[in-house]
Each structure stands twice: as structure tokens, then as C-alpha cells.
Short mmCIF file of C-alpha atoms and ligand atoms in Angstrom, two decimals:
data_model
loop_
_atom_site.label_atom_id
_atom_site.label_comp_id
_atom_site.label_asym_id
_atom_site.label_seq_id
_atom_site.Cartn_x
_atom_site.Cartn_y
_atom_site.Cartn_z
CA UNK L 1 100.10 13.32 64.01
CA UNK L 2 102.45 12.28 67.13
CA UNK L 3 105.85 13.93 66.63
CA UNK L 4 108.70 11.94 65.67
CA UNK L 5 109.85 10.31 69.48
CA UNK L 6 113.60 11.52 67.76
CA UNK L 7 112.19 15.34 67.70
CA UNK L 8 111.31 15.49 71.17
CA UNK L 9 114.15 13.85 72.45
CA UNK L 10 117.03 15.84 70.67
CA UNK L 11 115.61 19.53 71.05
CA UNK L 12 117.30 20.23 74.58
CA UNK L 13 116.00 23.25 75.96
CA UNK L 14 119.46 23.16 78.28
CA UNK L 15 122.44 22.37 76.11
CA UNK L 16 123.16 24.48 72.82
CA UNK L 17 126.04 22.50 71.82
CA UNK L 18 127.32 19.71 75.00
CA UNK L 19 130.70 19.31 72.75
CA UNK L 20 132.16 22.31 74.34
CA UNK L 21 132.33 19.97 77.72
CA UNK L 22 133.26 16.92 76.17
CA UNK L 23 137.08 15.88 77.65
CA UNK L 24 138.86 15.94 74.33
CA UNK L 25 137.52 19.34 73.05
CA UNK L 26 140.60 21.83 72.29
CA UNK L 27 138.80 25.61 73.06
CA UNK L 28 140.23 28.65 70.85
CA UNK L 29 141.55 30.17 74.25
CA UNK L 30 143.43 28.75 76.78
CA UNK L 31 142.81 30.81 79.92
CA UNK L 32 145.92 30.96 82.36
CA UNK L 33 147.81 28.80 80.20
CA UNK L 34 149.83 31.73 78.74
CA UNK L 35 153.32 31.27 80.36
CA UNK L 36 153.00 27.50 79.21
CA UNK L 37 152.46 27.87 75.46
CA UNK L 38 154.72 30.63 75.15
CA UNK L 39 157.38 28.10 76.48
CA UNK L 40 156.52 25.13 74.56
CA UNK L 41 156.17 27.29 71.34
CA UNK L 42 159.90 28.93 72.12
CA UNK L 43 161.32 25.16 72.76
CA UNK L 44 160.02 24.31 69.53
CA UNK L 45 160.71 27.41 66.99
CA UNK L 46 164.03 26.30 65.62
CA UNK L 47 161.80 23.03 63.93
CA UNK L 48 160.31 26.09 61.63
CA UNK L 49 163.44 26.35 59.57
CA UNK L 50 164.60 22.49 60.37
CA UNK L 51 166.18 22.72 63.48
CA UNK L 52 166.39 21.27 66.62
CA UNK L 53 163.46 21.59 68.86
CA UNK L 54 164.61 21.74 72.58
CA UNK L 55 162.80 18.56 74.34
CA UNK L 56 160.50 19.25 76.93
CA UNK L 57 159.44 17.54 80.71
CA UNK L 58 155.88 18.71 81.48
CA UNK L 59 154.66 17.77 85.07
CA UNK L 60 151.56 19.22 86.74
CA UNK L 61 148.69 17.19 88.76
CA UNK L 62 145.78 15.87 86.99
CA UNK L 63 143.16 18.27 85.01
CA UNK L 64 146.09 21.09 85.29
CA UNK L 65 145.49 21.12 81.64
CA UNK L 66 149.03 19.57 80.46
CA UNK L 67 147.19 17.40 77.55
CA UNK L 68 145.04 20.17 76.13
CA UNK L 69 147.98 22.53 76.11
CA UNK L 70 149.98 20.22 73.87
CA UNK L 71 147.46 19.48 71.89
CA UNK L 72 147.15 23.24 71.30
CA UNK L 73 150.07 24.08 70.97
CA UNK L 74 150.75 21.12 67.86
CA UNK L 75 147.73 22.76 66.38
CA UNK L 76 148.76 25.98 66.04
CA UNK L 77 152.65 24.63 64.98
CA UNK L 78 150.44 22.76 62.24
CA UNK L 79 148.68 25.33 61.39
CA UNK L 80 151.44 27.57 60.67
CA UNK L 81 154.03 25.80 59.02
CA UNK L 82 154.46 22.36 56.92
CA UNK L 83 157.80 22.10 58.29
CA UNK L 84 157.15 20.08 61.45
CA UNK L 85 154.52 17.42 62.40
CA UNK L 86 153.28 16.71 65.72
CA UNK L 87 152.65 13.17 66.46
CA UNK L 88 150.61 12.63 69.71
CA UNK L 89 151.21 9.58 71.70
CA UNK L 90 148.46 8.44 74.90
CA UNK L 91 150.59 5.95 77.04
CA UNK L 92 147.98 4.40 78.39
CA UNK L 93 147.17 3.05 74.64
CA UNK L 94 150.62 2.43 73.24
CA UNK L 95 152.78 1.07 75.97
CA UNK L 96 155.24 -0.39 74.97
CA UNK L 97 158.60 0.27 72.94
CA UNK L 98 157.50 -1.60 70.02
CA UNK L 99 153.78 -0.09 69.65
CA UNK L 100 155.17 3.47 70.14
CA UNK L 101 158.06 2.92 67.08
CA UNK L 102 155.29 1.40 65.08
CA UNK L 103 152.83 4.62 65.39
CA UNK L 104 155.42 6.81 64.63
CA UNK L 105 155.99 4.72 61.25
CA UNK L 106 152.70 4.73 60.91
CA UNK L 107 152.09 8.89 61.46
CA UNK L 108 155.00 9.09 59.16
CA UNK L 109 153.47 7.45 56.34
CA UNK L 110 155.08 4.10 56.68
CA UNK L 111 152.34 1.12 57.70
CA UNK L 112 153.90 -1.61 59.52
CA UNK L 113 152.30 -4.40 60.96
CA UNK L 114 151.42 -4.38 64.62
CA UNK L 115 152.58 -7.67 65.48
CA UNK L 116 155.48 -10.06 64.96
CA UNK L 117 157.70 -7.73 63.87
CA UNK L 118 160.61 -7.07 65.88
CA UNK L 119 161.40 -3.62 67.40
CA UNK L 120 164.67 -3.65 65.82
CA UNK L 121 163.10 -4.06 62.33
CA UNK L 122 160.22 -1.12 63.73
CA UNK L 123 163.14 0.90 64.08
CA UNK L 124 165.28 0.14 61.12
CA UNK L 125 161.85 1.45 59.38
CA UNK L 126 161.28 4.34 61.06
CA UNK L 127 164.70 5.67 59.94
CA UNK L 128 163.84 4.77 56.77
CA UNK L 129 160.55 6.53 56.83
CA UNK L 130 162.60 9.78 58.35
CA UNK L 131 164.71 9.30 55.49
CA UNK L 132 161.49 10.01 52.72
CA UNK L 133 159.89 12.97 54.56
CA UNK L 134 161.54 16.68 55.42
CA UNK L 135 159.44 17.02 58.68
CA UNK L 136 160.72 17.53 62.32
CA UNK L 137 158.36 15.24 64.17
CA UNK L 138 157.22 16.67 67.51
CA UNK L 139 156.59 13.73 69.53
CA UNK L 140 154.63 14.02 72.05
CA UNK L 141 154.60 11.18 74.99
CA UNK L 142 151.19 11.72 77.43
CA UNK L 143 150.71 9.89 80.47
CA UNK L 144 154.47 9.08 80.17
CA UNK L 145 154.49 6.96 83.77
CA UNK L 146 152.39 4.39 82.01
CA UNK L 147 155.40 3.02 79.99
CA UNK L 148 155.65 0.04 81.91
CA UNK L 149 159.05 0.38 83.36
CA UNK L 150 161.51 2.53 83.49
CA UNK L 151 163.59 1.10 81.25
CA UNK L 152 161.27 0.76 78.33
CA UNK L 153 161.01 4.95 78.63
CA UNK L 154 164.84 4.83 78.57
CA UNK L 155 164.97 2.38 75.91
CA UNK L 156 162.77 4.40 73.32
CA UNK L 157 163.85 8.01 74.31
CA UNK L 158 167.54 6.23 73.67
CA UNK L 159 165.87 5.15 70.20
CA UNK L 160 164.79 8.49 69.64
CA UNK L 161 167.60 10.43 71.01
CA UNK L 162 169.86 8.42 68.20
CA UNK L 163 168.10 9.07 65.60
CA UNK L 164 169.87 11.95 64.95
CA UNK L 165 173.21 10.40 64.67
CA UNK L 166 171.74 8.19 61.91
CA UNK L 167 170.11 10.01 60.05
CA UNK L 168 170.99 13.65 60.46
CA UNK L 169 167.09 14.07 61.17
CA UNK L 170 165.73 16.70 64.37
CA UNK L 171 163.42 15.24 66.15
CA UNK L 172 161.49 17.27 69.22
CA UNK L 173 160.21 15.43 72.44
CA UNK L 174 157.59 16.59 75.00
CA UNK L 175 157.24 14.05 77.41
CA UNK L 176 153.79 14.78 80.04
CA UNK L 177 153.85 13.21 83.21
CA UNK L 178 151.61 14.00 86.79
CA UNK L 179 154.78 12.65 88.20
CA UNK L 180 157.22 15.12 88.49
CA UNK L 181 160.09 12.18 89.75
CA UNK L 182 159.79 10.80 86.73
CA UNK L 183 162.92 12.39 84.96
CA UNK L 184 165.31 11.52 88.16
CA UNK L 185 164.36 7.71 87.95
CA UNK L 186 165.62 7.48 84.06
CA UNK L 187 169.03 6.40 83.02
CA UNK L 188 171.53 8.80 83.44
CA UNK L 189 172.84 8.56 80.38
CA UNK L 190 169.45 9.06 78.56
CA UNK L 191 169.04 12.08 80.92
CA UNK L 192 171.87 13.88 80.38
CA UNK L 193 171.48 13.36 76.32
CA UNK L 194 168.11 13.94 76.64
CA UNK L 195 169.08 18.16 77.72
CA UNK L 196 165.14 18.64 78.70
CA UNK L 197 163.35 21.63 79.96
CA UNK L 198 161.04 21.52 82.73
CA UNK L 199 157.89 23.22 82.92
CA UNK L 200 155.29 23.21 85.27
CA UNK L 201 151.72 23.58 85.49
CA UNK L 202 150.37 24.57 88.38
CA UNK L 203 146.32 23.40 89.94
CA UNK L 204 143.84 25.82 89.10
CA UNK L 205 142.63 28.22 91.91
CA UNK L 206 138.90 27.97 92.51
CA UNK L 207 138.83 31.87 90.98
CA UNK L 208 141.05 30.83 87.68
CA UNK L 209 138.31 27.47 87.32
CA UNK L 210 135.50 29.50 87.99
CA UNK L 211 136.90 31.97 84.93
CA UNK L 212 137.34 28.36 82.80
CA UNK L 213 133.76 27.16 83.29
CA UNK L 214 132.24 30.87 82.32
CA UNK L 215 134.48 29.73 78.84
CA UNK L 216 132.90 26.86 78.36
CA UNK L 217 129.57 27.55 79.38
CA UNK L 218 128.76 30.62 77.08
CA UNK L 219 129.09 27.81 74.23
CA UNK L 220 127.53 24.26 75.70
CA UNK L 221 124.43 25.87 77.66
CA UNK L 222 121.58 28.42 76.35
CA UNK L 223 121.78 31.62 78.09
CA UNK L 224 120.37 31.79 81.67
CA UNK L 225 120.34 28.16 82.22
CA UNK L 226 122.54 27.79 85.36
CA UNK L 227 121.02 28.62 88.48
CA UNK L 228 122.87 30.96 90.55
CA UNK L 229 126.17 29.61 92.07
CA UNK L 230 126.16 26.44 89.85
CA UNK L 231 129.35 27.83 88.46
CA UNK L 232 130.84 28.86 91.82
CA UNK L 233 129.98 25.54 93.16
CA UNK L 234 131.09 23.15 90.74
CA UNK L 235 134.34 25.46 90.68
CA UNK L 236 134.93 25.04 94.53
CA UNK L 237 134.84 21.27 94.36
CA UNK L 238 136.94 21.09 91.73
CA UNK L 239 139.63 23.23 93.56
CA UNK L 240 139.16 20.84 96.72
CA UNK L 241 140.14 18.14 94.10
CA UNK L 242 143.71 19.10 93.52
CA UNK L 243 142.58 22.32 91.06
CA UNK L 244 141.20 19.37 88.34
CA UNK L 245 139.71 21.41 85.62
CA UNK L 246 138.40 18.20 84.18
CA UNK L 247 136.19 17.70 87.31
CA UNK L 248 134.76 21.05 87.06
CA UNK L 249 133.55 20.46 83.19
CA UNK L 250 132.32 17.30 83.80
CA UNK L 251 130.16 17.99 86.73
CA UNK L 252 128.93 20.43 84.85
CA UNK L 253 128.12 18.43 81.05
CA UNK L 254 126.47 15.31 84.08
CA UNK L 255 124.45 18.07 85.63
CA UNK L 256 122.93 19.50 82.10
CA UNK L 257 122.41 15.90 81.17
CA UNK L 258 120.39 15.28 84.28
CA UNK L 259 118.05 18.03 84.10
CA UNK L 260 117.80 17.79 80.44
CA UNK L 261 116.41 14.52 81.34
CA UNK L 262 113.83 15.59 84.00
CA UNK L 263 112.88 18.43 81.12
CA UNK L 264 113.72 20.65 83.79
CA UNK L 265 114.03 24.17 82.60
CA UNK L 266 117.31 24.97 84.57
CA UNK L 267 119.96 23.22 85.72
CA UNK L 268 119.68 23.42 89.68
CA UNK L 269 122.81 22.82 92.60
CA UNK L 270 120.51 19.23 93.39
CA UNK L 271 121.41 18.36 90.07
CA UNK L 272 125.20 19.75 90.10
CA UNK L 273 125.68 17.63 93.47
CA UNK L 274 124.02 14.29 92.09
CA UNK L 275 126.67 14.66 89.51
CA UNK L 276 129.72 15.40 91.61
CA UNK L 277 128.20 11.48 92.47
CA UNK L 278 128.53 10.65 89.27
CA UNK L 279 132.13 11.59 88.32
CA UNK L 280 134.84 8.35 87.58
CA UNK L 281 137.55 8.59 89.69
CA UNK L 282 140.23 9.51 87.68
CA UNK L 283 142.58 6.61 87.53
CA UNK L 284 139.22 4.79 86.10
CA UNK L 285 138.73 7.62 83.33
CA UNK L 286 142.06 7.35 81.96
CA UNK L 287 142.59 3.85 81.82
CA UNK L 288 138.72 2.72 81.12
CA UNK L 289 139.20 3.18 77.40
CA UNK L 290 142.21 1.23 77.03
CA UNK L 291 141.14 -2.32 79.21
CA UNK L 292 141.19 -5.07 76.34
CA UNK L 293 139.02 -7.84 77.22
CA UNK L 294 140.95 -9.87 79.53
CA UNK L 295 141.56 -7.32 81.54
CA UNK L 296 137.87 -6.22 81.87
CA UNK L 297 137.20 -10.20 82.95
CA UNK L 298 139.67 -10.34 85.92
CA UNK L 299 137.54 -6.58 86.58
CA UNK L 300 134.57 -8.31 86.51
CA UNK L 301 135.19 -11.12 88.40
CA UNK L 302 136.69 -9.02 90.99
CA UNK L 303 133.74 -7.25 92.00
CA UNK L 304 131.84 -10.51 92.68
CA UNK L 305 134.62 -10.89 95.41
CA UNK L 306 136.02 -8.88 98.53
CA UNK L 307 139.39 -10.32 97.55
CA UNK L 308 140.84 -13.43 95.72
CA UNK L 309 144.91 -15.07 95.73
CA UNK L 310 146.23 -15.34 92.28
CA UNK L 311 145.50 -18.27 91.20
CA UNK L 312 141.91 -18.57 92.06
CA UNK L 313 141.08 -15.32 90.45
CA UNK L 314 142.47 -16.98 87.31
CA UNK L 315 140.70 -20.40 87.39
CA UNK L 316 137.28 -18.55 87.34
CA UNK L 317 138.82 -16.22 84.63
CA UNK L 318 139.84 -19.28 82.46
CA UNK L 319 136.27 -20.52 82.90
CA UNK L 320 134.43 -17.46 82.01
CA UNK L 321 136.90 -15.92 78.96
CA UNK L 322 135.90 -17.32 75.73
CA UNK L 323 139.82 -17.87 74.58
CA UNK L 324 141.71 -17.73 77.78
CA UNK L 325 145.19 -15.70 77.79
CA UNK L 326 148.25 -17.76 79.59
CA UNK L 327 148.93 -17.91 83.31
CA UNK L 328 152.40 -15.44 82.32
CA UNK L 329 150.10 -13.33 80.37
CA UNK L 330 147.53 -12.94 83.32
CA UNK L 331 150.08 -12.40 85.69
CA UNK L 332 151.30 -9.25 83.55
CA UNK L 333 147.65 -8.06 83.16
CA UNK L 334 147.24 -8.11 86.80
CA UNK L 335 150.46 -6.08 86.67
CA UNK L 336 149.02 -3.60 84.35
CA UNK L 337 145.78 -3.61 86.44
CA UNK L 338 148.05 -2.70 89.11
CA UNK L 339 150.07 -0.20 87.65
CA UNK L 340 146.35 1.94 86.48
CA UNK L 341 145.45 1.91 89.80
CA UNK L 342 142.23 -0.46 89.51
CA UNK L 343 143.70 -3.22 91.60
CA UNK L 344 145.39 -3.89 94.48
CA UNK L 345 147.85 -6.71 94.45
CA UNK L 346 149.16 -7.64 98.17
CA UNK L 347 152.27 -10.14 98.63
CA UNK L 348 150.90 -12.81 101.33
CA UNK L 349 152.70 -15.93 102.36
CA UNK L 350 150.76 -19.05 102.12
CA UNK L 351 152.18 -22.03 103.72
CA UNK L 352 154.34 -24.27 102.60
CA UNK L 353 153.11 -23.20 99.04
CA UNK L 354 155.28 -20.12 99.18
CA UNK L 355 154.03 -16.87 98.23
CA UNK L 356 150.97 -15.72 95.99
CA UNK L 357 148.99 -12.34 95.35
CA UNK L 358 145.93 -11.40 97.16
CA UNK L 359 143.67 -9.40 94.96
CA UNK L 360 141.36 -7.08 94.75
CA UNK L 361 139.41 -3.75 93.59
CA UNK L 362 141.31 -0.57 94.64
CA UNK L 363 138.11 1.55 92.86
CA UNK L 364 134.64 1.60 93.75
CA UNK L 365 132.81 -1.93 92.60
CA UNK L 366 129.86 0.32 91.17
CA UNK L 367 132.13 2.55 88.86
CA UNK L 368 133.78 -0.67 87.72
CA UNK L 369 131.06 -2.59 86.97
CA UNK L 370 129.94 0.26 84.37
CA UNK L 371 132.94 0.14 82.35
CA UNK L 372 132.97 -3.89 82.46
CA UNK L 373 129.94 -3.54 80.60
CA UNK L 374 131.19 -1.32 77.97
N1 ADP O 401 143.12 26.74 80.79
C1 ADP O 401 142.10 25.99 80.36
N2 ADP O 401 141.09 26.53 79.66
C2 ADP O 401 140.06 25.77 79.23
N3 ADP O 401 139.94 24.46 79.46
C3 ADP O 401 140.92 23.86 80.16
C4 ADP O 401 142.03 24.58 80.64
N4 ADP O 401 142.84 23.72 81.32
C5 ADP O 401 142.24 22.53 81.24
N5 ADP O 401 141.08 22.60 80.56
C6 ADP O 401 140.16 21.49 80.31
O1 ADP O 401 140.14 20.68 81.48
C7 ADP O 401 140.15 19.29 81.14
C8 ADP O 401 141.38 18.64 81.69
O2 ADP O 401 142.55 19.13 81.06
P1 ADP O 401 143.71 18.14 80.60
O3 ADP O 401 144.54 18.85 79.61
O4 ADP O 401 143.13 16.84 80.16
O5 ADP O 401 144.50 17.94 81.97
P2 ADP O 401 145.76 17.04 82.27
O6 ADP O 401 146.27 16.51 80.98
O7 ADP O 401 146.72 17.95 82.96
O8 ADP O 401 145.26 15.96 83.19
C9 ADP O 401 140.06 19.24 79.62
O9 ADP O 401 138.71 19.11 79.27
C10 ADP O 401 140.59 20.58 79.19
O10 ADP O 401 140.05 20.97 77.96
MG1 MG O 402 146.43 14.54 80.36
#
């Protein structure tokens, strides 16, 4: 009898486990990440008996490993007391002052609805929901920059900052930016109350990524599996791309995936370097899994064009989305597109019709395309 198509399809003789290399895994050990944690942990030890955590700023380049080390560091906190809770925030998906109030309700215990109710009211229940619970909340704020506008990250680290004056509750803040101007451009006010600590990570050396991938690789691949220098090399172009640690993992997870699919019996430097093709530039990673819809339309369209003004390139979107969003809503979806880094948005004048945007892709059309489709 033919074997089940499943069978021969799952049994890799390459990967052991490919989780290990998967971008939101959280390893055991942290190599070179030592300083870090033992900083973060000191900030936040007076939470154990109740306290006051010190708030944290932590800046560092992309794939410097500033996510992974928070999310660490809240697991061990976790796992060690019931005293404080960490509540991990992505940016990118909760943007604005409202959604961010409402998630910490919702971590909290409290459900409120997402929509229609106003961030006053958000607020007025998230004091309420501090009220119920004996937790310090350690909130942590990823991919900060992405709070469209300054002054809606002032306006909720105000929110938080107060809570203390209302309700005699600590609450601990690590905000994580890759832009380490971030705290200059906030209110003064909300700086100075805000009394945070800066820490810094630092890019990986092509020696310290090289020591990461060994990690990584002892668990994802069967022994003997990388050719010679597939470790070195993936390392080295990593460390030409600002030290991204993320880089060097994923290269390596495409790479497996590739031979795996030629049933080749070892993954081989042609396959590493048709994978360093492969890799999403990284404003396209971050973002791709939080475009709604709309915003993957106006995408879509784009790359059917070199470049389109404003209004044009929302004419065709009204006549391809199934329930068009407002020309004031577009406009601030183009903004957003502009923010992530996917489009480029150019002032131009235009006659005696006064100004308008020229648009278009500031990624490659091919890498676009893909996550349009998903
Ligand atoms: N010291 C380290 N040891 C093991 N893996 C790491 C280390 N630093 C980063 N990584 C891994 O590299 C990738 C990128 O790290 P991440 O924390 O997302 O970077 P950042 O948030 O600074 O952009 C993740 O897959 C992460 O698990
Ligand atoms: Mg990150």
C-alpha cells in the first residue's frame, strides 16, 4: 500500500523541531543578554512586595533582542511571584490611546467593548479594575514609535503615570523603542514624572550571533545537518545588517525549509544564500501582520502603479473595496502606511488645484504583493 502522502511529507530528515527558529520563540538562555535582564529585573524588584517598579526606556536597533528580553524577563517575574503581572503591549497592533486602556482592562480582568466607548470611560474602568486586583501591572509598550504621535504616547503614559494618585496603585512601565530620540521628543512634563531608566542594547557582533545560532540550532536541526560555514555565513550577513539576530534565524529556518523541500540531505550555503533572497525587509515583517483590509487594497493597488496622486489612488480603491472606508479615513491609512514605512507619500503642487500626495511603494512590489495575498 502507498504511504499516507501526510507521512512522507512531515518526516523531515533536516528539521527536528523548526519552532526553535520561529520569531516569537522565548529560548531558556539568553546569550549576551546578561547585563540587560539583570537591569530590568533590579528596576522591577520592589513590585515583589507591592512597590514601585522603576520605569524603564529600552532602545537598541532592530533584532538586538529588546522584545525577547522583555518577554523573558515577565516570564520569569511570573513565574516567581503572584504579586505582579506583566501585560505586553505590540504598538503596531494597539495604537492608539483608547485600544491600549482597553487591553489593559481587558488583561486585568475587566472586558470592555472595543468600540464606542470613550477613552475617558476606558479609563474610569481601568481604575476601577486596579481597584479589584492586588497586582503591580508591568506594562510593557513594544514598538513604542508606532503610537501615532507624540502626543498620544504623552497622553497615555500621563494616564498611566496618574494612576497612582487615584488610586494608590504601582504601576511599572518599560517602554521599547529602535529610536533612541524618542524620550527627548515627549512632553516635558510627562518626562520628568515619568523618572525612566535607560538601557541599551547593543547589535550583535558577528562572533556573539554566530554563538546565538549554535543555540538555536542544537534544537531546530538534526545533528550534522549544516554544511560547513552555514553558521559562519548566515552570522556574517546578519552582522552586515546592523547585528539583526532575527536575520540570522530566519535565514537559517528559509534555508532548512528549502532543502527540506528538494529532500536534500543537508542544508548547503546555495540554499542559505537563496534565502538571504527570501528575507522581508523588516519594516514589512513588523507591520505585515497588523494591515487591516483597507490598507492591504491601497498596497495592492499600488504595485499595479509606479506612482499615483491621492485622489486617484482612492477612486480605484473605492471601486475595488467591497465597503469603501471615507476619503478622511483613507487619508489617515495612507498616513499609517506612511508611518510603517511601506509607502512613500511626496507633497507635489498641482496647478491651480493646490497641493495633493504623490504615492507610492517604498518596499519591494514582490514582497508586497505576498502579504496582499495573505
Ligand atoms: N541573546 C539572544 N539569544 C537568543 N536569541 C536571541 C537573542 N537576541 C535575540 N534573539 C532572537 O532574535 C530575534 C530578534 O530578537 P527581538 O527580540 O525580536 O529583537 P528586537 O525586539 O530588538 O527587534 C528573535 O527571534 C529572538 O528570539
Ligand atoms: Mg522587537
Amino acid at each position: 500500500m502507498p504511504r499516507n502522502i501526510f507521512a512522507e511529507i512531515t518526516e523531515s530528515s533536516i528539521f527536528k523541531d523548526e519552532r526553535f527558529l520561529y520569531p516569537e520563540y522565548i529560548p531558556e538562555r539568553l546569550p549576551f543578554r546578561d547585563s540587560q535582564i539583570a537591569e530590568i529585573a533590579h528596576a522591577l524588584k520592589p513590585a515583589l512586595r507591592g512597590g514601585k517598579p522603576q520605569n524603564l526606556f529600552v532602545c537598541g536597533k532592530s533584532g538586538t533582542g529588546k522584545t525577547v528580553t522583555a518577554k523573558y524577563v515577565l516570564r520569569e517575574l511570573e513565574e516567581y511571584t503572584s504579586k505582579a503581572k506583566g501585560i505586553y503591549i505590540n504598538c503596531f497592533e494597539f495604537n492608539t490611546r483608547n485600544a491600549i486602556l482597553n487591553k489593559l482592562c481587558l488583561s486585568l480582568g475587566r472586558a470592555v467593548p472595543r468600540r464606542g466607548i470613550a477613552t475617558d470611560e476606558v479609563y474610569a474602568e481601568l481604575l476601577s479594575a486596579l481597584k479589584r486586583v492586588s497586582i503591580v501591572p508591568i506594562v510593557v509598550l513594544d514598538e513604542v514609535d508606532q503610537l501615532a504621535g507624540n502626543k498620544t504616547i504623552s497622553l497615555l503614559l500621563y494616564d498611566l503615570l496618574r494612576i497612582v494618585e487615584h488610586q494608590d496603585a504601582h504601576i511599572g512601565i518599560i517602554m521599547i523603542s529602535n529610536n533612541a530620540e524618542l524620550l527627548a521628543m515627549l512632553d516635558s512634563r510627562v518626562r520628568s514624572s515619568l523618572l525612566s531608566r535607560e538601557i541599551m542594547f547593543e547589535p550583535y557582533t558577528p562572533v556573539q550571533l554566530k554563538e546565538i545560532l549554535k543555540e538555536r540550532v542544537k534544537h531546530a536541526f538534526f545533528a550534522n545537518v549544516l554544511d560547513n560555514e552555514v553558521i559562519n555565513v548566515a552570522a556574517a550577513h546578519a552582522a552586515k545588517h546592523n547585528g539583526d539576530a532575527r536575520m540570522a534565524i530566519e535565514s537559517l529556518l528559509i534555508a532548512g525549509r528549502l532543502a527540506e523541500r528538494e529532500n536534500a540531505k543537508k542544508v548547503t550555503l546555495a540554499h542559505l544564500r537563496k534565502a538571504f533572497e527570501q528575507i522581508k525587509p523588516r519594516a514589512l515583517q513588523k507591520a505585515a501582520p497588523f494591515l487591516d483590509i483597507h490598507e492591504k487594497k491601497i498596497l495592492a493597488i499600488l504595485c499595479d502603479h509606479v506612482e499615483l496622486f491621492s485622489g486617484k489612488l482612492y477612486r480605484l480603491y473605492c471601486r475595488q473595496a467591497q465597503e469603501p472606508i471615507t476619503e478622511r479615513s483613507f487619508r489617515k491609512k495612507l498616513n499609517r502606511l506612511a508611518e510603517l514605512n511601506l509607502i512613500e507619500a511626496k507633497v507635489v503642487e498641482k496647478g491651480i488645484r493646490g497641493r495633493t500626495r504623490a504615492i507610492k511603494l517604498a518596499q519591494p512590489k514582490e514582497a508586497i504583493k505576498e502579504i496582499c495575498n495573505t
